Short mmCIF file of C-alpha atoms and ligand atoms in Angstrom, two decimals:
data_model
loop_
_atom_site.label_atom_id
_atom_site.label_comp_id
_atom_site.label_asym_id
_atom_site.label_seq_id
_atom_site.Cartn_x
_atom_site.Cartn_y
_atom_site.Cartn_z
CA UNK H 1 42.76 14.71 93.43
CA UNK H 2 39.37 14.26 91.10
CA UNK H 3 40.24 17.34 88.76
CA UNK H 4 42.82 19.65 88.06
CA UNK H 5 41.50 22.69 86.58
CA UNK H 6 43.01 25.20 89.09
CA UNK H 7 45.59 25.75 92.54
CA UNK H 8 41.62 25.00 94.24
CA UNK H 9 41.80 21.16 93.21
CA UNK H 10 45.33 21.05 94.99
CA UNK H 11 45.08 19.99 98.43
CA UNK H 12 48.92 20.60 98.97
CA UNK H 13 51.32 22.69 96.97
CA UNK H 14 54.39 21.98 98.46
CA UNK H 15 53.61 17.97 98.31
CA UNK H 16 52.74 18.53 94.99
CA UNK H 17 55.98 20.54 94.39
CA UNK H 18 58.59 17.75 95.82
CA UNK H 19 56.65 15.22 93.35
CA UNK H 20 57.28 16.83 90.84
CA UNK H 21 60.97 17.50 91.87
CA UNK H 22 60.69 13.70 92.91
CA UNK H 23 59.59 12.49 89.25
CA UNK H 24 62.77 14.88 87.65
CA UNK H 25 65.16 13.10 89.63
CA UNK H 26 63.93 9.52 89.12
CA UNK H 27 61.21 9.96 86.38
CA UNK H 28 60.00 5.66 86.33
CA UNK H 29 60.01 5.55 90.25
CA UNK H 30 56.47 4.92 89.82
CA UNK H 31 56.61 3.72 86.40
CA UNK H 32 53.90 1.41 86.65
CA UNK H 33 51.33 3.20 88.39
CA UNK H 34 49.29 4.02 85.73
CA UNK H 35 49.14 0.45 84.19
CA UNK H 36 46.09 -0.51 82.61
CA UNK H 37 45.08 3.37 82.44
CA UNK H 38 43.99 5.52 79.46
CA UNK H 39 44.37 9.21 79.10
CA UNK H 40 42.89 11.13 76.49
CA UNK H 41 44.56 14.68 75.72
CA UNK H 42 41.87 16.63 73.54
CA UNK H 43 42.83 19.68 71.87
CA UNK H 44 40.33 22.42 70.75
CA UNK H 45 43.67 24.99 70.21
CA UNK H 46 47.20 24.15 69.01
CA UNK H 47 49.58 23.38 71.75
CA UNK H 48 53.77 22.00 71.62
CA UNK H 49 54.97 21.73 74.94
CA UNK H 50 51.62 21.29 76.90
CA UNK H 51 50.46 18.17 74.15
CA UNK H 52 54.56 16.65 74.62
CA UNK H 53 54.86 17.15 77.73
CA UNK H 54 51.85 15.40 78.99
CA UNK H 55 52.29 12.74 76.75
CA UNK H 56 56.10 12.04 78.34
CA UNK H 57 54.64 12.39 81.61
CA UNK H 58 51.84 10.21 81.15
CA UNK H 59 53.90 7.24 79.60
CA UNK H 60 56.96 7.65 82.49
CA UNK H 61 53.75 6.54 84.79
CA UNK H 62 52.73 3.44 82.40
CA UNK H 63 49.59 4.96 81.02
CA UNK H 64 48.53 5.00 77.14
CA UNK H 65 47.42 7.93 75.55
CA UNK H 66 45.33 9.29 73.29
CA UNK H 67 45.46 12.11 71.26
CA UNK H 68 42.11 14.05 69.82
CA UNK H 69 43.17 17.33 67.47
CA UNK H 70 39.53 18.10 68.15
CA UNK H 71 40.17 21.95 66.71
CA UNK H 72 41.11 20.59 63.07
CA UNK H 73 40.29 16.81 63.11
CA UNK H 74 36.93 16.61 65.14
CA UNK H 75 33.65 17.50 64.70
CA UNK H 76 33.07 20.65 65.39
CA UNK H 77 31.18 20.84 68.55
CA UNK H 78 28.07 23.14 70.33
CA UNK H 79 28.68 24.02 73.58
CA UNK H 80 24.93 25.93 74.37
CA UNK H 81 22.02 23.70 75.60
CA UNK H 82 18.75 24.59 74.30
CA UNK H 83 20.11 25.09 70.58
CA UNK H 84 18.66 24.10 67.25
CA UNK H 85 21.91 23.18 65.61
CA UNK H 86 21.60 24.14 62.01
CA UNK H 87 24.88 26.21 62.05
CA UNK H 88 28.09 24.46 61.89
CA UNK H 89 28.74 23.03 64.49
CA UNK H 90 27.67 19.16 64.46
CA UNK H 91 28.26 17.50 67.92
CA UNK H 92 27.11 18.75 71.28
CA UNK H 93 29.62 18.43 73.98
CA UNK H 94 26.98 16.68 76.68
CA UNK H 95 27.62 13.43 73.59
CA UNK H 96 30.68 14.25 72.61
CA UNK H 97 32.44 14.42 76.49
CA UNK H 98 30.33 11.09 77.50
CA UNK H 99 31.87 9.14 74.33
CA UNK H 100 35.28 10.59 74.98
CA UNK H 101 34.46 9.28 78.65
CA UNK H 102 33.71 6.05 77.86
CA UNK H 103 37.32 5.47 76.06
CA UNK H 104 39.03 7.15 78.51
CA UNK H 105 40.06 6.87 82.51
CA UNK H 106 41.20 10.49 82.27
CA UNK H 107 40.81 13.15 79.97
CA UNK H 108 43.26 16.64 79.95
CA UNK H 109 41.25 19.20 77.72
CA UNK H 110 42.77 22.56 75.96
CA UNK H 111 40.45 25.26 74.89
CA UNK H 112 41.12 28.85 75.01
CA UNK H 113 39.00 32.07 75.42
CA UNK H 114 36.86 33.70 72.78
CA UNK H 115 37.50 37.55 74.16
CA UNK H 116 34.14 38.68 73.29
CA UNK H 117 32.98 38.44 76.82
CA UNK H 118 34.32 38.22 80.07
CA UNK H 119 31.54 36.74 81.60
CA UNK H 120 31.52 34.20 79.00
CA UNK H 121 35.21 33.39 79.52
CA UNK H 122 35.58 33.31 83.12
CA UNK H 123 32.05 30.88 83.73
CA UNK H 124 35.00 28.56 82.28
CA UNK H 125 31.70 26.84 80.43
CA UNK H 126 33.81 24.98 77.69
CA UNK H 127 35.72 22.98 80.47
CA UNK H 128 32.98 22.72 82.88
CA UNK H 129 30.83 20.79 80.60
CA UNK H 130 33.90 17.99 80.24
CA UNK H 131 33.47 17.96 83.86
CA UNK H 132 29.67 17.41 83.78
CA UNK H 133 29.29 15.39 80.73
CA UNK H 134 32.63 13.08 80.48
CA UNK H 135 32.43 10.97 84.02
CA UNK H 136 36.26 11.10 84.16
CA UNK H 137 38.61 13.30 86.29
CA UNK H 138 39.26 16.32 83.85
CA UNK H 139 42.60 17.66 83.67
CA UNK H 140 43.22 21.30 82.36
CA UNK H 141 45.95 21.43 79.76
CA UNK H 142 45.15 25.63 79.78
CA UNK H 143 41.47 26.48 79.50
CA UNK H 144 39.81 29.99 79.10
CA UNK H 145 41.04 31.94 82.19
CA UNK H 146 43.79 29.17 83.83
CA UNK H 147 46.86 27.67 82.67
CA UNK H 148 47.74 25.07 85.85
CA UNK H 149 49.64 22.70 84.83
CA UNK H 150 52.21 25.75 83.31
CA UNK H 151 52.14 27.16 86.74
CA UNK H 152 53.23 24.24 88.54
CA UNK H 153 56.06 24.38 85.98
CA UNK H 154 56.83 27.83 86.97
CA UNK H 155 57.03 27.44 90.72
CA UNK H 156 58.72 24.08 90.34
CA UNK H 157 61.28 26.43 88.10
CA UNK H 158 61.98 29.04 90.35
CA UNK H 159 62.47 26.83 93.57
CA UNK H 160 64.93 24.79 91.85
CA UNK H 161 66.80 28.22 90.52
CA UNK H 162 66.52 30.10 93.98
CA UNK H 163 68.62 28.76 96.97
CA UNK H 164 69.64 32.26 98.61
CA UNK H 165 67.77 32.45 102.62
CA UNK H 166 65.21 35.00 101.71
CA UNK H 167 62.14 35.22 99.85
CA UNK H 168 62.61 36.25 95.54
CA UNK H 169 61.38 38.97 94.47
CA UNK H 170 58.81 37.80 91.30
CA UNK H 171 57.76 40.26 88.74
CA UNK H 172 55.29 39.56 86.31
CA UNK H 173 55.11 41.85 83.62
CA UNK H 174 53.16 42.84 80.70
CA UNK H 175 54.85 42.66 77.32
CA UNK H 176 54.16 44.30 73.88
CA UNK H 177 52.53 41.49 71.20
CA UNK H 178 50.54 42.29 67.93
CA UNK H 179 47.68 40.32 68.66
CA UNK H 180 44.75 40.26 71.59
CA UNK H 181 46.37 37.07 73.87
CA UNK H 182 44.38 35.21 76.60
CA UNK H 183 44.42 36.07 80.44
CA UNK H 184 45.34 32.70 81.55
CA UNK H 185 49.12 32.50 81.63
CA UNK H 186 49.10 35.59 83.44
CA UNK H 187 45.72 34.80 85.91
CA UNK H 188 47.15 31.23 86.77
CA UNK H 189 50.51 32.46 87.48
CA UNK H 190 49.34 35.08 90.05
CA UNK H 191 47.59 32.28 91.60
CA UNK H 192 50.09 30.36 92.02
CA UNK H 193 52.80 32.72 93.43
CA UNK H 194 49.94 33.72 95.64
CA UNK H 195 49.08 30.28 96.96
CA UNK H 196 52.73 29.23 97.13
CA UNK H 197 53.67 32.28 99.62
CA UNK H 198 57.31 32.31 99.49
CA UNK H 199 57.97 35.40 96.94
CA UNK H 200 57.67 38.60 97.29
CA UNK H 201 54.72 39.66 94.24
CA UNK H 202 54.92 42.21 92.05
CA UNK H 203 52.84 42.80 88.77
CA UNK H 204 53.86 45.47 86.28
CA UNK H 205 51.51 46.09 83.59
CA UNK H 206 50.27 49.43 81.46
CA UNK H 207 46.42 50.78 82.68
CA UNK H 208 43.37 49.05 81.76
CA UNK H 209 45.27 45.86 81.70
CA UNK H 210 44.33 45.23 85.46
CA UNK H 211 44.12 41.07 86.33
CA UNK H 212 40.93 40.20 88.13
CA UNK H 213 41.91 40.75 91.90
CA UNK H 214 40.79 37.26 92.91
CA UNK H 215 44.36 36.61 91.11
CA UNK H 216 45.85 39.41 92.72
CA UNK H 217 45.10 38.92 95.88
CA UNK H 218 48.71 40.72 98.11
CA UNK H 219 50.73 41.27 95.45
CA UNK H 220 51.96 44.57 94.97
CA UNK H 221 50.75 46.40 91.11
CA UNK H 222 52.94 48.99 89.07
CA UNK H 223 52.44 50.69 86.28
CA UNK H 224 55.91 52.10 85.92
CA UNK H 225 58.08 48.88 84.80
CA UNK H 226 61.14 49.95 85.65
CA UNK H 227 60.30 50.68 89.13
CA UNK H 228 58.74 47.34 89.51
CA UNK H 229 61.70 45.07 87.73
CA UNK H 230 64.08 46.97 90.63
CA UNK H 231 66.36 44.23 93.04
CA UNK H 232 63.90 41.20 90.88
CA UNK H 233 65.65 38.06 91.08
CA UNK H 234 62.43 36.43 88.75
CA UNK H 235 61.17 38.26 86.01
CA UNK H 236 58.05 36.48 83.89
CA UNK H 237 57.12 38.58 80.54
CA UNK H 238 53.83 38.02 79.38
CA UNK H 239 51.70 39.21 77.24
CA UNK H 240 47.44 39.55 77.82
CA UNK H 241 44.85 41.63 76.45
CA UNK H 242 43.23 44.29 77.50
CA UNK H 243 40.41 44.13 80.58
CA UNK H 244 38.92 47.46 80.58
CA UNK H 245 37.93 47.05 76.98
CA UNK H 246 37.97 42.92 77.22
CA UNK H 247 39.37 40.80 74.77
CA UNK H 248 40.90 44.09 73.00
CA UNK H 249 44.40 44.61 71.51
CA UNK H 250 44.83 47.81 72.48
CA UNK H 251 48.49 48.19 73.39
CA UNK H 252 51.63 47.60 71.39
CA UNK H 253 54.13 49.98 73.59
CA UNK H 254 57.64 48.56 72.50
CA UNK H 255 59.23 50.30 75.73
CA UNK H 256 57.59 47.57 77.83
CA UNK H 257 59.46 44.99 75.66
CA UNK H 258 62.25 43.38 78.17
CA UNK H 259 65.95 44.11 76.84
CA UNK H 260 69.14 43.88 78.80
CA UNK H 261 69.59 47.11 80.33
CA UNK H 262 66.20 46.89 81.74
CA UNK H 263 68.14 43.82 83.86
CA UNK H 264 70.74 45.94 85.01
CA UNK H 265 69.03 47.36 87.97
CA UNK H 266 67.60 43.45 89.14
CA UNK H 267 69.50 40.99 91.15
CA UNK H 268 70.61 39.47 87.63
CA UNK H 269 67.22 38.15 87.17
CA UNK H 270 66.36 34.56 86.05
CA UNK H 271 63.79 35.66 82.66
CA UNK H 272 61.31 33.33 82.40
CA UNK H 273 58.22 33.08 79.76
CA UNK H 274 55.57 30.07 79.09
CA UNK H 275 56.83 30.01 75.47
CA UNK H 276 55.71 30.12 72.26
CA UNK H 277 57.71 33.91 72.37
CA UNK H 278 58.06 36.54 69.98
CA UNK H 279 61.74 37.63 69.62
CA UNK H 280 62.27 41.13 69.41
CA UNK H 281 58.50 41.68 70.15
CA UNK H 282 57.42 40.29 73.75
CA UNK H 283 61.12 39.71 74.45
CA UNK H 284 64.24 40.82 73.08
CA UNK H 285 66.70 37.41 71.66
CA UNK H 286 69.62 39.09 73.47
CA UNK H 287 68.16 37.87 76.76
CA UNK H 288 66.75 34.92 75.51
CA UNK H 289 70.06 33.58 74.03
CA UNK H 290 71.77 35.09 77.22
CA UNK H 291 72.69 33.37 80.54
CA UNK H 292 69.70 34.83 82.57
CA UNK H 293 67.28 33.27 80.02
CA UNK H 294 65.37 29.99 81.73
CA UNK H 295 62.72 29.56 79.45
CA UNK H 296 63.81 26.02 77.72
CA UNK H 297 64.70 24.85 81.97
CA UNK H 298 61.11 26.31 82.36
CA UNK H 299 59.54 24.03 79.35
CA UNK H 300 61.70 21.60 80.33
CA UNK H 301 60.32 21.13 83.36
CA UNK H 302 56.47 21.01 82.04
CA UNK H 303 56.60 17.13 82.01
CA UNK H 304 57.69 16.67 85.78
CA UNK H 305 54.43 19.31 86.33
CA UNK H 306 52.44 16.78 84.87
CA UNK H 307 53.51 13.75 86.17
CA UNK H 308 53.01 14.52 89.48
CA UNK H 309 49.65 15.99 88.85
CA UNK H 310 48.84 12.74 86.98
CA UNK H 311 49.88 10.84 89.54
CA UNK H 312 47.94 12.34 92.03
CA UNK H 313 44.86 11.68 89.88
CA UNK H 314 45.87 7.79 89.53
CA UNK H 315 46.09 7.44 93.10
CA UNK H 316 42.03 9.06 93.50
CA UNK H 317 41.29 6.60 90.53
CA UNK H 318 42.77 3.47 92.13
N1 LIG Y 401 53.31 27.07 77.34
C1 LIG Y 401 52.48 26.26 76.66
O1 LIG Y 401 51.42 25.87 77.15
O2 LIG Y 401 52.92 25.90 75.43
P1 LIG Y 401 52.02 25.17 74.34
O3 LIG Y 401 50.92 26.15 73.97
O4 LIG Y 401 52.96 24.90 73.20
O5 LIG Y 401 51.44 23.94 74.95
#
């Protein structure tokens, strides 16, 4: 593997999978593969389990690490070419990713989305000049439409949580927040589900909040959440913004908020959420303090996500 930015940099999902699962059962199996290797984590947004998790993962593997808090502790940095920069920002990324480079043997970068314009967001500019500029494999720790490495997570989740001899029904749905919230969560984890082919897909979500269909792809769309969360042995609650007017907040309808007699009807569904959640607001705290709550075995599992995905980048370095 050279990058990881999305499911198109993994050659094999269900390899990729039973590394992970590998690395939870004996996390220093490979403990010194990563000798004598640097990774740099740089962070452009705030992140908890994403900047942890990595770090764990990277160290079970024998690399050192380096943090950047870019967003509050670096310069700020220009991301258009042909600029005059007399604004504020004071390094351009084509220096800044080539310096990072040259410390570095890989570098994970988080950025989100602006939500002023699609096109903008999904040219996924921000992280494709790290790829350009830095020389190193790039590894996404949730960029402006994508969230892989929480994907990975998710699917690694629901295999270990799912044993029956059929497919799971998986329901993404839309939940109620009070601010505009990026697509990626929601994009990545379609893509995933999609790519991994053993679920059967729904997404629930109010109109004009329509994912891009290259996420899509076959899985089934409702607008009517109760209908959708029928017989679901997976439910993921996530809130994004609005697409028809992108970026937008548009939506606060408390009746899609998950509670427990909107369970009743599933096959006492596993909840699951990327986390950080708003009690009460994207998801009621009697589920998440309840037995079919999974989000902590769901953030828990974030740093066997990344091993194995750092690991696979080791092995294309050595
Ligand atoms: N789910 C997730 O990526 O969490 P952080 O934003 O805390 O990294």
């Amino acid at each position: 593997m050279k990058h990881f930015r999305s499911i198109h940099d993994v050659a094999d999902l269900p390899a990729l999978l039973a590394s992970a699962a590998a690395y939870k059962a004996d996390p220093f199996r490979h403990e010194t593969l990563g000798k004598g290797k640097r990774l740099g984590l740089m962070f452009l947004n705030p992140s908890t389990r994403t900047r942890l998790s990595t770090q764990v993962a990277a160290r079970n593997l024998g690399m050192e690490v380096l943090v950047l808090n870019a967003g509050t502790e670096g310069w700020a940095l220009e991301f258009n070419d042909e600029v005059i920069m007399n604004g504020n920002t004071v390094e351009h990324v084509r220096e800044a990713a080539a310096v990072l480079g040259a410390y570095v043997d890989m570098l994970g970068v988080r950025t989100f989305p602006a939500l002023l314009s699609r096109e903008e967001d999904y040219s996924e500019r921000v992280l494709q000049q790290f790829v350009e500029h830095s020389g190193v494999p790039i590894l996404s720790l949730e960029s402006a439409t994508l969230h892989p490495l929480q994907s990975l997570a998710d699917l690694l989740t629901m295999e270990e949580q799912f044993k029956a001899p059929r497919k799971p029904k998986v329901v993404l749905t839309w939940a109620p927040h009070i601010k505009a919230l990026p697509h990626c969560v929601a994009n990545s984890f379609a893509q995933w589900v999609n790519a991994w082919d053993a679920a059967d897909f729904v997404i629930a979500h109010p109109e004009g909040y329509e994912l891009d269909p290259a996420f899509v792809q076959q899985a089934s769309v409702e607008h009517d959440q109760d209908k959708a969360l029928c017989d679901a042995d997976f439910i993921y609650v996530k809130n994004w913004s609005s697409t028809a007017q992108y970026g937008k907040h548009v939506c606060e309808d408390p009746s899609w908020m998950l509670t427990p007699e909107k369970l009743l009807p599933t096959r006492q569904a596993k909840v699951m959420h990327c986390l950080p959640v708003r009690r009460n607001l994207e998801l009621s705290a009697a589920i998440l303090d309840g037995p079919q709550s999974i989000v902590i075995e769901q953030a828990a599992n974030r740093v066997w996500a990344a091993q194995a995905v750092l690991a696979e980048i080791l092995k294309g370095l050595a």
